[in-house]
Structures are given as structure tokens and as C-alpha cells.
Coordinates of C-alpha atoms and ligand atoms in Angstrom, one line a residue:
Chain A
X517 CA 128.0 109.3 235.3
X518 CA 125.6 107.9 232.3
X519 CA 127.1 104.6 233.0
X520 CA 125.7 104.7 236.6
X521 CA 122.1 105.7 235.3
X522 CA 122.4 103.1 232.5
X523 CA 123.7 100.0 235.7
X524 CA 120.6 101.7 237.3
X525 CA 118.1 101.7 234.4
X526 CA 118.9 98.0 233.9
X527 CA 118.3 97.0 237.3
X528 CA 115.0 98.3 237.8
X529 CA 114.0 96.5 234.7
X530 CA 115.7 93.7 236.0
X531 CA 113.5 93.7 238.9
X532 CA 110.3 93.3 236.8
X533 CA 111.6 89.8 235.4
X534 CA 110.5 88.3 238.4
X535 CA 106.9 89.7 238.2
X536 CA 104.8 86.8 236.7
X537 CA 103.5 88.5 233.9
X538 CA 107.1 89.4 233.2
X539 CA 107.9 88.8 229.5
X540 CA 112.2 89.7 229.7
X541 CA 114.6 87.1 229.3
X542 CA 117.8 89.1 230.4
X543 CA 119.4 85.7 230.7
X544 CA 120.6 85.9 226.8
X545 CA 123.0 88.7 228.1
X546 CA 123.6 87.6 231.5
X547 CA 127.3 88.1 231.8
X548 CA 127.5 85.8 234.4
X549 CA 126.6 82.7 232.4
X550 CA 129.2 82.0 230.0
X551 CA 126.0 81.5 227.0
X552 CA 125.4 85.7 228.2
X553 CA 128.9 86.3 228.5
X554 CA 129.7 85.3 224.4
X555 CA 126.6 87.4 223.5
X556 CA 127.6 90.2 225.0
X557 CA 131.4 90.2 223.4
X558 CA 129.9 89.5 220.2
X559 CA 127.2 92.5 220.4
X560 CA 129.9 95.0 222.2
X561 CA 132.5 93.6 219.2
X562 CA 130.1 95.9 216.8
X563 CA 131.2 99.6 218.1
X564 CA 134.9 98.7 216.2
X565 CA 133.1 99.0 212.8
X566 CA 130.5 101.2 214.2
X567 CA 133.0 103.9 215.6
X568 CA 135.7 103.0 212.1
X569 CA 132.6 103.3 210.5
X570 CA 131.0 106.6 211.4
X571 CA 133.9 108.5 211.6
X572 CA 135.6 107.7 208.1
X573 CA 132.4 108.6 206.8
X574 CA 131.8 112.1 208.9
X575 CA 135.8 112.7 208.0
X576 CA 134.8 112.3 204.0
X577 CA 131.5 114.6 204.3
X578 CA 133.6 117.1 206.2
X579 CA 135.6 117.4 203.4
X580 CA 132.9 116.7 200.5
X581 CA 131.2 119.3 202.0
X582 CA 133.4 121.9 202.0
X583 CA 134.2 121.3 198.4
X584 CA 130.2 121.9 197.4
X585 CA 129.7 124.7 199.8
X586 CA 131.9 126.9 198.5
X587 CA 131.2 127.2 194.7
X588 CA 127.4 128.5 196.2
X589 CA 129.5 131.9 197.3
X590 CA 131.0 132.3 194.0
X591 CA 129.8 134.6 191.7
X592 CA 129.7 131.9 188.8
X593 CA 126.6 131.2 187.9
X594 CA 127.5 127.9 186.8
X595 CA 129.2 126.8 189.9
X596 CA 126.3 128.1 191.9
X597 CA 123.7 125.9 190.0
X598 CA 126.3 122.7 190.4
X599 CA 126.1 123.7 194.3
X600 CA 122.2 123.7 194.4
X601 CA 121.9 120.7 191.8
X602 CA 124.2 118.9 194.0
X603 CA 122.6 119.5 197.3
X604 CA 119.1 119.2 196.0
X605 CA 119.6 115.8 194.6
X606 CA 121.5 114.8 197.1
X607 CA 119.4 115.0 200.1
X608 CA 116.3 114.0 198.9
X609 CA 117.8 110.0 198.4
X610 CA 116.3 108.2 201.0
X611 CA 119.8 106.9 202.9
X612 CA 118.7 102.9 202.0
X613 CA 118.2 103.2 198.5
X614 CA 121.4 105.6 197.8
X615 CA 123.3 102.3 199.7
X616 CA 121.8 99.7 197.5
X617 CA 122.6 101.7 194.6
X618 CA 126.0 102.5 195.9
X619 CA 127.0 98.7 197.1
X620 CA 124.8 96.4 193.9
X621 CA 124.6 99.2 191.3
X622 CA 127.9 101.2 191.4
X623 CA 130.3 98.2 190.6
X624 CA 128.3 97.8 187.6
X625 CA 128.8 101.2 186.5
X626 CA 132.6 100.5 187.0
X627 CA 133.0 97.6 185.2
X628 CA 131.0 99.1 182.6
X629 CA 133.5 101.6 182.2
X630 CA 136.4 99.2 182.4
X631 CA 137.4 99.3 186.1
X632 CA 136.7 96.1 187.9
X633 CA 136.3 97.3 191.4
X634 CA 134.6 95.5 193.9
X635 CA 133.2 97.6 196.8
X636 CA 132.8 95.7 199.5
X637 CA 130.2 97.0 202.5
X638 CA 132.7 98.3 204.4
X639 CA 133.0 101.2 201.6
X640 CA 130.2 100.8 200.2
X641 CA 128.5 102.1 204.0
X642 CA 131.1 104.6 203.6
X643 CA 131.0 106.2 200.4
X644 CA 126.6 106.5 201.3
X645 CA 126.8 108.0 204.4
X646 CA 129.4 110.3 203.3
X647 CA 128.2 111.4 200.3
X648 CA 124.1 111.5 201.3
X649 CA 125.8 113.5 204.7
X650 CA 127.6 116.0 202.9
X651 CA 124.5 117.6 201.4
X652 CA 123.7 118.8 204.8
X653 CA 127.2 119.6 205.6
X654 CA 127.4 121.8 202.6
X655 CA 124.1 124.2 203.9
X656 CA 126.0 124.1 207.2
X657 CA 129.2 125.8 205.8
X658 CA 126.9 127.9 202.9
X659 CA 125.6 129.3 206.2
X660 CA 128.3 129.4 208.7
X661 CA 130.5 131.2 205.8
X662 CA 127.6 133.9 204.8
X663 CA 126.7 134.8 208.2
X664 CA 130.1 136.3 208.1
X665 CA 129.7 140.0 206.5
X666 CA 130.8 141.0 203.2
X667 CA 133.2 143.8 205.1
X668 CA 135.7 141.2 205.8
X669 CA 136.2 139.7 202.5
X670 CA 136.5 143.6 201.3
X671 CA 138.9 144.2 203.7
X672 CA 140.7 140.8 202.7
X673 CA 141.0 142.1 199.3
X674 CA 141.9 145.2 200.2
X675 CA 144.7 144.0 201.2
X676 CA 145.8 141.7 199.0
X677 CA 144.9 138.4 200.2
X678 CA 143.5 136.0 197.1
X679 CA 140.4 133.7 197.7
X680 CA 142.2 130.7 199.2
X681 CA 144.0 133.7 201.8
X682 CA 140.7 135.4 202.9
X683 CA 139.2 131.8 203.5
X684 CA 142.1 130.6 205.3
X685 CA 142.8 133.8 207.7
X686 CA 139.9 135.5 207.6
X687 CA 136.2 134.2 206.7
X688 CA 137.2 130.2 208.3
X689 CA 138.5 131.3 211.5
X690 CA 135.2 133.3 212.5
X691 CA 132.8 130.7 210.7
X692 CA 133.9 128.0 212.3
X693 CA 132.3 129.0 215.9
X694 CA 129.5 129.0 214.2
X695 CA 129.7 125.7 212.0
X696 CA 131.0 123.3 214.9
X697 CA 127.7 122.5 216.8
X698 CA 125.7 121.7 213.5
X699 CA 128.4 119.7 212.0
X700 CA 128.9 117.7 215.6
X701 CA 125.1 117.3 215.3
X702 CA 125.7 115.5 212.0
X703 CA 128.3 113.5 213.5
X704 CA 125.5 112.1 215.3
X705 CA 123.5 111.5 212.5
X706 CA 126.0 109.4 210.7
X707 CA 126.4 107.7 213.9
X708 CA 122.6 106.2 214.0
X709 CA 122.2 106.1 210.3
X710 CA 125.4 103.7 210.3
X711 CA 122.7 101.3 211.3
X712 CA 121.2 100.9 207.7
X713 CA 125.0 98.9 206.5
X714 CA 123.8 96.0 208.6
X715 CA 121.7 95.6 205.6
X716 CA 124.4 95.1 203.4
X717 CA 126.0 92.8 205.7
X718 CA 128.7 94.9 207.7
X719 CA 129.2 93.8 211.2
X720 CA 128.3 96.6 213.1
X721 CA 126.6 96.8 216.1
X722 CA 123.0 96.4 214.2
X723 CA 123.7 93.9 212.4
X724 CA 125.0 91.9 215.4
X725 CA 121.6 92.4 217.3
X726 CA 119.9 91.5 214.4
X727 CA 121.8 88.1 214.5
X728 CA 121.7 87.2 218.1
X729 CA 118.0 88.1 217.8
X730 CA 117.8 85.6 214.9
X731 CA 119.1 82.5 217.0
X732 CA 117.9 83.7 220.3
X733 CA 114.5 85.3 219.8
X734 CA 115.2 87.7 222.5
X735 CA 114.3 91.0 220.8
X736 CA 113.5 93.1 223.6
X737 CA 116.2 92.4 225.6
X738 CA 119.2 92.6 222.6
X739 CA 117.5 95.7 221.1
X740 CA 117.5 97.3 224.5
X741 CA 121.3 96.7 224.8
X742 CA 121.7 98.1 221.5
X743 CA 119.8 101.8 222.1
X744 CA 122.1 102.1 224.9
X745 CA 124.7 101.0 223.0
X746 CA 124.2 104.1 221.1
X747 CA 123.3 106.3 223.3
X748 CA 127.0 105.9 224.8
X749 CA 128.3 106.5 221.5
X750 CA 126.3 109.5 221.2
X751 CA 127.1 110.6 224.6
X752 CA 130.4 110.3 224.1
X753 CA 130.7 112.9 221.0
X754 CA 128.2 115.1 222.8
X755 CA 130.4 115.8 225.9
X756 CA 133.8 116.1 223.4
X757 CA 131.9 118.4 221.7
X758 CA 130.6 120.7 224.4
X759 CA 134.4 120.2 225.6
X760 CA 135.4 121.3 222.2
X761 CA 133.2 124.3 221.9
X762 CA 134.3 125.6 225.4
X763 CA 138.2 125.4 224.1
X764 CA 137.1 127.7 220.4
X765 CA 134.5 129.9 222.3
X766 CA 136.9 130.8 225.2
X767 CA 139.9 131.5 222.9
X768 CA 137.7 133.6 220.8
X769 CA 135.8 135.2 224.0
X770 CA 137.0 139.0 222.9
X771 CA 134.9 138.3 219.0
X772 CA 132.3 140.2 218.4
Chain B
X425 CA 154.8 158.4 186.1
X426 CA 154.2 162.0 187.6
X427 CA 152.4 163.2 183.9
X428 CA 150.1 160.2 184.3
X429 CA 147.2 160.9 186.7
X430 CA 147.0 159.0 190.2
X431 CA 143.4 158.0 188.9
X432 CA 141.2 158.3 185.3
X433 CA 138.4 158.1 185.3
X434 CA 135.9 158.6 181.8
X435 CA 132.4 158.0 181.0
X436 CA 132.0 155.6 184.0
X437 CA 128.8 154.0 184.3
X438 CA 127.4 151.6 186.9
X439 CA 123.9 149.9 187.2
X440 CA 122.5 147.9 190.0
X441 CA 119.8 145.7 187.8
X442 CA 117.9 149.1 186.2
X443 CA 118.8 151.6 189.1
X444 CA 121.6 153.7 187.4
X445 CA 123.9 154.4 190.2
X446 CA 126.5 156.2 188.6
X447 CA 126.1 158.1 185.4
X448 CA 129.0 159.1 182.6
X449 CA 131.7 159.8 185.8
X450 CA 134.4 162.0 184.6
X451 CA 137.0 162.3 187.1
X452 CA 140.7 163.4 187.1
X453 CA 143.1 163.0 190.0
X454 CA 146.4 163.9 190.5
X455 CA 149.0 162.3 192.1
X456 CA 149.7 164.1 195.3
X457 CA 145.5 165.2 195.1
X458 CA 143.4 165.5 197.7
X459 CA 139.9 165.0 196.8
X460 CA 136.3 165.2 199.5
X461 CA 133.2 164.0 197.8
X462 CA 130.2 164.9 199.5
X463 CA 126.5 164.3 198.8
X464 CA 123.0 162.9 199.9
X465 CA 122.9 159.3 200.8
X466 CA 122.5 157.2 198.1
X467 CA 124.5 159.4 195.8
X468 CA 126.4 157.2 194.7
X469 CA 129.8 158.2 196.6
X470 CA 130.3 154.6 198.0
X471 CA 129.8 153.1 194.5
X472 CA 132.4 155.5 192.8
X473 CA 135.0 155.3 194.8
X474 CA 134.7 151.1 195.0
X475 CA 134.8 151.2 191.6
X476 CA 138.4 153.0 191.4
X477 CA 139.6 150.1 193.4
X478 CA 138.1 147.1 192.1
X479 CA 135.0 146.4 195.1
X480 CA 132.7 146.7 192.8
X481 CA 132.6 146.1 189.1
X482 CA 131.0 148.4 186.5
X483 CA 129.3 148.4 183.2
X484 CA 130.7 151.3 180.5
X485 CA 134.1 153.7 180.8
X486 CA 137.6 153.4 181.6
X487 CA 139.1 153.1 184.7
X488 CA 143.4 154.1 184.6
X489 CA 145.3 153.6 187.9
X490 CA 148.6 155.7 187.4
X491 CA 148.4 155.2 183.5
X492 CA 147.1 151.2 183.4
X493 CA 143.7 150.5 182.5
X494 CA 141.5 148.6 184.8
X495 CA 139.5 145.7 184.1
X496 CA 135.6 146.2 185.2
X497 CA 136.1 143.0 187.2
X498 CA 139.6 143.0 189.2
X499 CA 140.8 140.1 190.1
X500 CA 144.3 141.4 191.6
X501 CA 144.4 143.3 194.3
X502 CA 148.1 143.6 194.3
X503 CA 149.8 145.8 192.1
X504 CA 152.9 148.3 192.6
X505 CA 150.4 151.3 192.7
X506 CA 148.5 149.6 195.6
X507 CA 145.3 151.6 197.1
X508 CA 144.2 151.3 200.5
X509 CA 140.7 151.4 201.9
X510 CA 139.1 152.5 204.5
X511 CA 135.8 151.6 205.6
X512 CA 132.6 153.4 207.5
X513 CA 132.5 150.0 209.5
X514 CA 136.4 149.4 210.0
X515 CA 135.8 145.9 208.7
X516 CA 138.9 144.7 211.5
X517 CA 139.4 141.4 211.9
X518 CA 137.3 140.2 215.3
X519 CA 139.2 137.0 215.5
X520 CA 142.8 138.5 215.4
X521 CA 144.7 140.8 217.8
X522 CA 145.4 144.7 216.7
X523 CA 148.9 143.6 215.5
X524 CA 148.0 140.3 213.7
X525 CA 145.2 142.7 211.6
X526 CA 148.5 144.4 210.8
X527 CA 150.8 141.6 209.6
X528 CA 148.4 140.0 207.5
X529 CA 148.3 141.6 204.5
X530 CA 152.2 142.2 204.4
X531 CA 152.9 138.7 205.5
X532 CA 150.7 136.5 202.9
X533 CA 150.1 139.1 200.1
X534 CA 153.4 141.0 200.0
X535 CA 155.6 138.2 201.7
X536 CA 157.3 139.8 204.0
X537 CA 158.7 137.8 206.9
X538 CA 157.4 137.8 210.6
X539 CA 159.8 139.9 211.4
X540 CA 159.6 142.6 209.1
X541 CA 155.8 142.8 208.9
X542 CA 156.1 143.2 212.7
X543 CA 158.6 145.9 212.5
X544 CA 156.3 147.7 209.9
X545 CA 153.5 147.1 211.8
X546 CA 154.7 148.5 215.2
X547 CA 155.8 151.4 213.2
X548 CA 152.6 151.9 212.1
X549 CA 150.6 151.9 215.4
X550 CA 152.9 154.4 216.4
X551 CA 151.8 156.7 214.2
X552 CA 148.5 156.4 214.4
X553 CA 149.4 156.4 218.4
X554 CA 148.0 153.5 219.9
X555 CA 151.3 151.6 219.8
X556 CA 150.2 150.2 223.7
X557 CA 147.3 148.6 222.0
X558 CA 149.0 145.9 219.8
X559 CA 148.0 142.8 221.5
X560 CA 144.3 143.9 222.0
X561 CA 141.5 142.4 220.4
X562 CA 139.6 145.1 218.2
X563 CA 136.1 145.2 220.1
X564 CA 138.6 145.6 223.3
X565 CA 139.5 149.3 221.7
X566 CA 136.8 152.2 221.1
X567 CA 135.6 152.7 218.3
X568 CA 137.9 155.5 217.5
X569 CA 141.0 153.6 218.1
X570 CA 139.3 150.5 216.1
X571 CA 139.4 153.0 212.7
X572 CA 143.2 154.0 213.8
X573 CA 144.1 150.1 213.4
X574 CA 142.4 149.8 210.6
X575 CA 144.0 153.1 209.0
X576 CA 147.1 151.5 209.8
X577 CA 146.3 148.2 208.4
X578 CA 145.6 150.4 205.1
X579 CA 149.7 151.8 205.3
X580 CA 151.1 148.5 206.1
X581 CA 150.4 147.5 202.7
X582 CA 152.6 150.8 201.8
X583 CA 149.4 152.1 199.3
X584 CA 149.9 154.6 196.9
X585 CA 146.7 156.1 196.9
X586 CA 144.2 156.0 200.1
X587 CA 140.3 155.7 199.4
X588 CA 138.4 156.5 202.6
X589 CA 134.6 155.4 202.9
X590 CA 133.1 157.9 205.4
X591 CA 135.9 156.9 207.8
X592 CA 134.0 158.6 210.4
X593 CA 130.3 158.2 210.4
X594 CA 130.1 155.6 212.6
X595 CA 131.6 156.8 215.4
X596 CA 130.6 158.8 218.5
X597 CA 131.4 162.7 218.2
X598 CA 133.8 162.7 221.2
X599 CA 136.3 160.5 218.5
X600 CA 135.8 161.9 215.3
X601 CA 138.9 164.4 216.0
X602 CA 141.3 161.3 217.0
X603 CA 140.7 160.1 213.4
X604 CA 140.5 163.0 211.7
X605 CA 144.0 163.9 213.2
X606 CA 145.7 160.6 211.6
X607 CA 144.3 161.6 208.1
X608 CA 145.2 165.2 208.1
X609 CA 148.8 163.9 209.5
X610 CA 148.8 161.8 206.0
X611 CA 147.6 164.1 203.7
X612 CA 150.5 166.2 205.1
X613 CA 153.0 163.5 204.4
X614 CA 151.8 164.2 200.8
X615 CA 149.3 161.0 200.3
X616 CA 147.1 160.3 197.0
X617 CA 143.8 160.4 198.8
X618 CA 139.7 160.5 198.2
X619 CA 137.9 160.7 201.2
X620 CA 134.1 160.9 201.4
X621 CA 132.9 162.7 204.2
X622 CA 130.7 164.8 205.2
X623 CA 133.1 166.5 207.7
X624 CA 133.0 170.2 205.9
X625 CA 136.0 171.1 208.4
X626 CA 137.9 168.2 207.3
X627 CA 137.5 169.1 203.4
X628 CA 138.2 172.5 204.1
X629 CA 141.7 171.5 205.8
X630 CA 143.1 169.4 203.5
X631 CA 141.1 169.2 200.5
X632 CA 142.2 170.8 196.9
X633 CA 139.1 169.8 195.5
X634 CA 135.7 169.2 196.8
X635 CA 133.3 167.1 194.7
X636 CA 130.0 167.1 194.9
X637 CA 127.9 164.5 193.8
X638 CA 123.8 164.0 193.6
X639 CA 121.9 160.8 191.5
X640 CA 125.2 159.1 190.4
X641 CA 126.3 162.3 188.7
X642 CA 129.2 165.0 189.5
X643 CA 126.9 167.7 190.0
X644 CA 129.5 170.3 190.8
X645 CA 133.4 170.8 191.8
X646 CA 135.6 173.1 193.4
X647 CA 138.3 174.4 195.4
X648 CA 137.1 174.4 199.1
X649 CA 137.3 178.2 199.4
X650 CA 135.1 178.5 196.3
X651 CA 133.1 175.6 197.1
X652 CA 131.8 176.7 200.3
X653 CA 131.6 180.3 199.1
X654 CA 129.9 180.2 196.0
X655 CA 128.5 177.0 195.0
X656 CA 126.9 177.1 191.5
X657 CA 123.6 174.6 191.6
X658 CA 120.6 174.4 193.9
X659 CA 121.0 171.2 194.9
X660 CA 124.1 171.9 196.5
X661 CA 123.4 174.9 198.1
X662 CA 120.8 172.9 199.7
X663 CA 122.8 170.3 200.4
X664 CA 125.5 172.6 202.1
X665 CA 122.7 174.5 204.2
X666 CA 121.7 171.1 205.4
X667 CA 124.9 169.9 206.7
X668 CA 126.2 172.7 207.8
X669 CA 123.4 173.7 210.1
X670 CA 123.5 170.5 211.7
Ligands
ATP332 N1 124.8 146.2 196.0 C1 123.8 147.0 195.6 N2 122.7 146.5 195.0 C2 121.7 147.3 194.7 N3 121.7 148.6 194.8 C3 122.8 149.2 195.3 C4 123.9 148.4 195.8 N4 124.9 149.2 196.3 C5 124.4 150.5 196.2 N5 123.1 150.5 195.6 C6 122.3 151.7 195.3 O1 123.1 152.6 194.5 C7 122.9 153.9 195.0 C8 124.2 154.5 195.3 O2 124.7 153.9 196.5 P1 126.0 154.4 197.2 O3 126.2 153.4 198.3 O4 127.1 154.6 196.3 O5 125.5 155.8 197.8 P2 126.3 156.7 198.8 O6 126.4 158.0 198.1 O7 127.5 156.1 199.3 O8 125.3 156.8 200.0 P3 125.5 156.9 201.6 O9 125.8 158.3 201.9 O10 124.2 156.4 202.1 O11 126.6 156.0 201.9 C9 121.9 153.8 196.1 O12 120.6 154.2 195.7 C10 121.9 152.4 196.6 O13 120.6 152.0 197.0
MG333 MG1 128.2 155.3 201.1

């Protein structure tokens, strides 16, 4: 469906090259010259580290997340403040600095403490956007979990079920109709801000534009191909998760 | 175990940040007792009676469950003298069918296989007789039936002692009975229960002792026939005019 509005899009534009005043050059990614043809494969060539990319990273939040969220619903003072210390801190790093600290700075904290590890900016993209994304995955689960009332845990304890039991069975099941759409909306974010590793030189679909750019001077034309080049990807996760949603909220149609 | 009380209570005290909701609690329960507190709103029932299983925590006094001291903060809930509760709400799991409510507790907190936590649990609906129900989800049921389940998720966890939380309240008139019939039935069977309610009916049935209980004190206490006959403070005669002329 999208792909037909994007051929459609594309044409129309197309049609104003002709006009005299006319600035495209869509020649650069012609696919019918073979010059078009080798920019295109090497701009399309980005989504593998893109996609790799995006959802390593997402995976990693999903998970960092999780681990911060809950120590806010304890009753522990201290593990409360690490929550809001954490999150805090976290979210108010601009996403390009937290990567040049994370790819130039964080080696030399490692070797400094012995361990001679060499991120390269495949991780080093990874480790930012999952950690700088899990700040806002962690308010995501702090609410999903507490819009879920106190009665249940009660009951949980009640009968017998420990912490890890009345997560598992009982509070995660219901929260997680709730959580999905936000975190899929993250998704997305980590998905566009994967942009920034071209700037540490990973060879994502950015970064790739930015080079073709570079020895074709055809801005317009490659950046165009590139904002629908996310708006596929983004697409894509939209309609898996409204699929997604559909499967959970119809299981769970009798939940009040 | 039978010349150990069923519950101990002495001196207990309970704030909520300078509000003193309970104050010096002194109560006594024998095994095999069946105890009504009534009370305005805000009396502190709901407080006491979380306190005797652990819900809530609490700040001076000692707490014995059949002879072992409880910690203010519980962190247990399992224990061979287990007590059920019962809540104003139900508190039923939404995302779980009637029968899965059931198995839960039996299955992950008492290990009990599949099969016998489904046995148990079938038994159970039968007794509080919506056995035809099992597969339902619990906003599929009235709110009547949803109180039965979660009675019967109470048993399945084979409690010694059964704390009930207004267990009727929150339900329409027509359905109060229903419930009130599977309690009654219990008591019968010889069941360790307290039961706040305000169901005067109720308390005189089965009660042997009604406690009543004004600003986070035990104002008064008595047999139902004497209770309701003679009661010995203003406050509760009030109290008893009130509810009993509504
Ligand atoms: N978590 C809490 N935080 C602060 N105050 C509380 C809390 N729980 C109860 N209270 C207060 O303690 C007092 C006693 O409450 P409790 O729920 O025990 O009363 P109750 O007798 O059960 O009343 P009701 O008939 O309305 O259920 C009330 O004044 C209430 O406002
Ligand atoms: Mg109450």
C-alpha cells in the first residue's frame, strides 16, 4: 500500500525535473543507469545496520529498563532514589554527547581500570541508544506497573506468591496491555535516533547518504530517499505493532 | 496448639504519619472463634485486621499467630497456620479464568501439581456452587459469584484462620445472601474467622463475639445476644441505632 503512494510520491516529483526552473537531479539514483543503480544498492545496503542496529539496542533498553523500573515500587528508600537518580540523569544527556562519551571517553575509563577494550561503533551506537532509551522505558513500566491497583499485589500475597510470583502471574500480565504501545513508540525513537552513529562512522543508512552526498552533491535528491527510507522502517513496526496489539487486546477482551 | 490462641494480639499500635489509627489493640482469639467487628468508617477495622496478617505493618505490640510472634513487616506469607483474606473489592485476577484464580496460589506457593491444584480447585467451586463457572473470566460473573471465587481462592490455600474485609459492601442487595450463605456454611465447618461487617444478621448468626470498634480503639465487646441487647457506651448505641434503622 505505502509502497504505491511512495512509486507515486516520486513520480510526481519526477515530473517537476523537467520544469525549467527545476533544481532535482534524480539521475544520481536512477536505477536505470548503472552510475544510479550502485547508489541505490549502496544507500539501500544501510537498513542491515540500521534494522541490526535499532533492534539490539531496543532489545537491551527493554531489558535495562525493566531492571530500573522496578526498584521505584519498592519500598526501599534507597532503591527508590537509585531509580530517580538513574532516570533523571539519564534522560537529560543529549543522545550525541552520551555517544561521544560512550565511543572516545569510555575505553579510556576501561583501560584506566585495566581492561583494554576497544568499543568499536557498532557497540558503541549500541550501548548509547540503549542506555539513554531505557530512561524512558523505565517511566513506561513505573507506570504501566502502578496503574495496576494495590488489591492485586494483596491478593498475590495473600496467597503466598513472593515478589518475583506476583510480577510474573499477576501485576506483568495486566501491565503489559498497557506498556506495549509506549514501548513500540520507543522502538521508533531508537529507530530515527540510530541516525546520530553515522557520526561515529557506522554504516547505516545516514551515514551512506551523507557519503554519496559528499561525492555527488545531490542533497535533495539522496536525503529524500533517505526519509522514506525511514518512513518504511517505521511503517513497518507501526503496522506489526497494531497487529500485535490486536492479538493481546483480543485475548484479554473479557479484562476489566 | 489448642492452649495457644488462633491470634494475640497486645498493645498494638499503628500510625499513618501522625494520624493514630489504631491505639493499644488488645485482642484475644480462639481457635475455632468467630469474631464480627463493626464500627464507623474510618475506625480502624480494615487496619486491624491487615495487621493480623501482615498487609500492613505497625509501630508498637505484639502480634502471635497460633503461639509465633509476628514481625511488624512480614515478609512470608506462607506458613503452616496460613490465613486467608477476603477483600471488599474481591481483588480477582481480571486476566485469568475463575479456575486459573484458583490454582495459582496452590500451584507456585504451595507446589502442588496441575493436577492436584485442579482437583482442589474444582472441589472448591463446588462448594461455593458455581462449579459451571470455572472457565469464566471474573467480570463475566456477578458480582456475587465474583466474591464466591475469590472465597474459594481464600480455601484453596487450605487457611487456618479466614479474615474477611467487608466481604459484602460492594455488592448489590439482591447478592448479599449468596455470600453470606458460603460464610455461614464455613463457620459451620468450624473455621477460625474475623469478619468485618456491618451485616448485624450475619454477626448475630454466627458470631461468639462482636467487637466494636470507634477511633482505632476497642470501644466495647460482647456476645451478640448481649451486644445487641445491652450495649454499654454511647457511641455504640448510636452506632447500633444507625445501622440498624437503615
Ligand atoms: N494507607 C493509609 N495512609 C494514610 N491513612 C490511612 C491509610 N489507611 C488507612 N488510613 C486511615 O486510618 C484510619 C483507619 O482506616 P481503616 O481503613 O482501618 O478504617 P475502617 O474502619 O476499615 O473504615 P471503613 O469502614 O471505611 O473501611 C482512617 O482514618 C484512614 O483514613
Ligand atoms: Mg475498611
Amino acid at each position: 500500500m505505502f509502497r504505491i503512494l511512495i512509486l507515486f510520491f516520486v513520480f510526481f516529483t519526477l515530473g517537476s525535473c523537467s520544469s525549467p526552473e527545476g533544481t532535482w537531479g534524480w539521475y544520481v539514483i536512477d536505477p536505470s543507469t548503472k552510475a544510479g543503480w550502485t547508489n541505490i544498492k549502496f544507500l539501500v545496503g544501510g537498513f542491515y545496520s540500521t534494522i541490526l542496529l535499532s533492534i539490539i539496542a531496543a532489545f537491551l533498553s527493554i531489558f535495562i529498563g525493566l531492571v530500573v523500573a522496578l526498584p521505584a515500587m519498592s519500598d526501599n528508600k534507597l532503591l527508590k532514589l537509585f531509580n530517580r537518580v538513574y532516570v533523571e540523569f539519564i534522560r537529560s544527556i543529549p543522545l550525541l554527547p552520551m555517544l561521544f562519551w560512550v565511543f572516545y571517553g569510555l575505553p579510556v575509563i576501561l583501560k584506566s581500570m585495566g581492561i583494554d577494550a576497544n568499543i568499536d561503533a557498532f557497540w558503541g551506537a549500541i550501548i548509547t541508544l540503549a542506555i539513554s532509551d531505557s530512561a524512558f522505558t523505565a517511566e513506561i513500566y513505573r507506570a504501566g506497573i502502578q496503574s495496576i491497583s494495590k488489591g492485586q499485589t494483596e491478593a498475590a500475597k495473600t496467597i503466598g506468591l513472593n515478589y518475583y510470583q506476583t510480577m510474573r502471574y499477576v501485576i506483568m500480565p495486566q501491565a503489559l496491555r498497557r506498556i506495549l504501545p509506549p514501548l513500540a513508540n520507543q522502538f521508533i525513537y531508537i529507530v530515527k535516533m540510530s541516525a546520530f552513529a553515522s557520526v561515529i562512522g557506522m554504516q547505516e543508512l545516514t551515514r551512506r547518504a551523507n557519503e554519496i552526498v559528499v561525492t555527488e552533491y545531490r542533497p535533495l535528491e539522496i536525503y529524500t530517499l533517505l526519509i522514506f527510507e525511514y518512513l518504511i522502517l517505521v511503517l513497518l513496526i507501526s503496522f506489526g505493532v497494531r497487529y500485535l496489539e490486536k492479538k493481546l487486546g483480543s485475548n484479554e477482551s473479557a479484562n476489566s | 496448639m489448642k492452649n495457644t490462641f488462633a491470634v494475640e494480639i497486645q498493645g498494638l499500635t499503628k500510625s499513618f504519619k501522625d494520624f493514630k489509627a489504631l491505639n493499644t489493640i488488645d485482642l484475644n482469639i480462639k481457635h475455632g472463634e468467630k469474631v464480627v467487628i463493626c464500627g464507623p468508617s474510618g475506625s480502624g477495622k480494615s487496619t486491624l485486621i491487615r495487621c493480623i496478617n501482615g498487609l500492613e505493618d505497625f509501630d508498637e505490640g505484639k502480634i502471635s499467630i497460633s503461639g509465633n510472634p509476628q514481625n511488624p513487616t512480614k515478609e512470608s506469607f506462607v506458613s503452616d497456620f496460613h490465613i486467608g483474606m477476603v477483600f471488599q473489592q474481591f481483588n480477582l485476577f481480571p486476566h485469568l479464568s475463575v479456575i486459573e484464580n484458583l490454582k495459582l496460589g496452590p500451584m507456585k506457593s504451595l507446589g502442588l501439581s496441575e493436577k492436584d491444584a485442579e482437583t482442589r480447585a474444582r472441589k472448591l467451586l463446588e462448594r461455593v456452587k458455581i462449579p459451571e463457572q470455572a472457565l469464566k473470566k471474573p467480570n463475566q460473573l456477578s458480582g456475587g459469584q465474583q466474591q464466591r471465587v475469590a472465597i474459594a481462592r481464600a480455601l484453596c490455600m487450605e487457611p487456618k484462620l479466614m479474615l474477611f474485609d467487608e466481604p459484602t459492601s460492594a455488592l448489590d442487595p439482591e447478592m448479599i445472601s449468596e455470600v453470606l450463605e458460603v460464610i455461614v456454611d464455613l463457620a459451620r465447618e468450624g473455621m477460625t474467622m474475623v469478619v468485618v461487617t456491618h451485616e448485624m444478621g450475619f454477626a448475630k448468626k454466627v458470631a461468639d463475639r462482636i467487637i466494636f470498634m470507634d477511633g482505632g480503639s476497642i470501644v466495647e465487646q460482647n456476645s451478640p445476644g448481649m451486644f445487641f441487647k445491652k450495649p454499654q457506651t454511647a457511641r455504640c448505641k448510636k452506632f447500633l441505632k444507625q445501622i440498624l434503622h437503615h
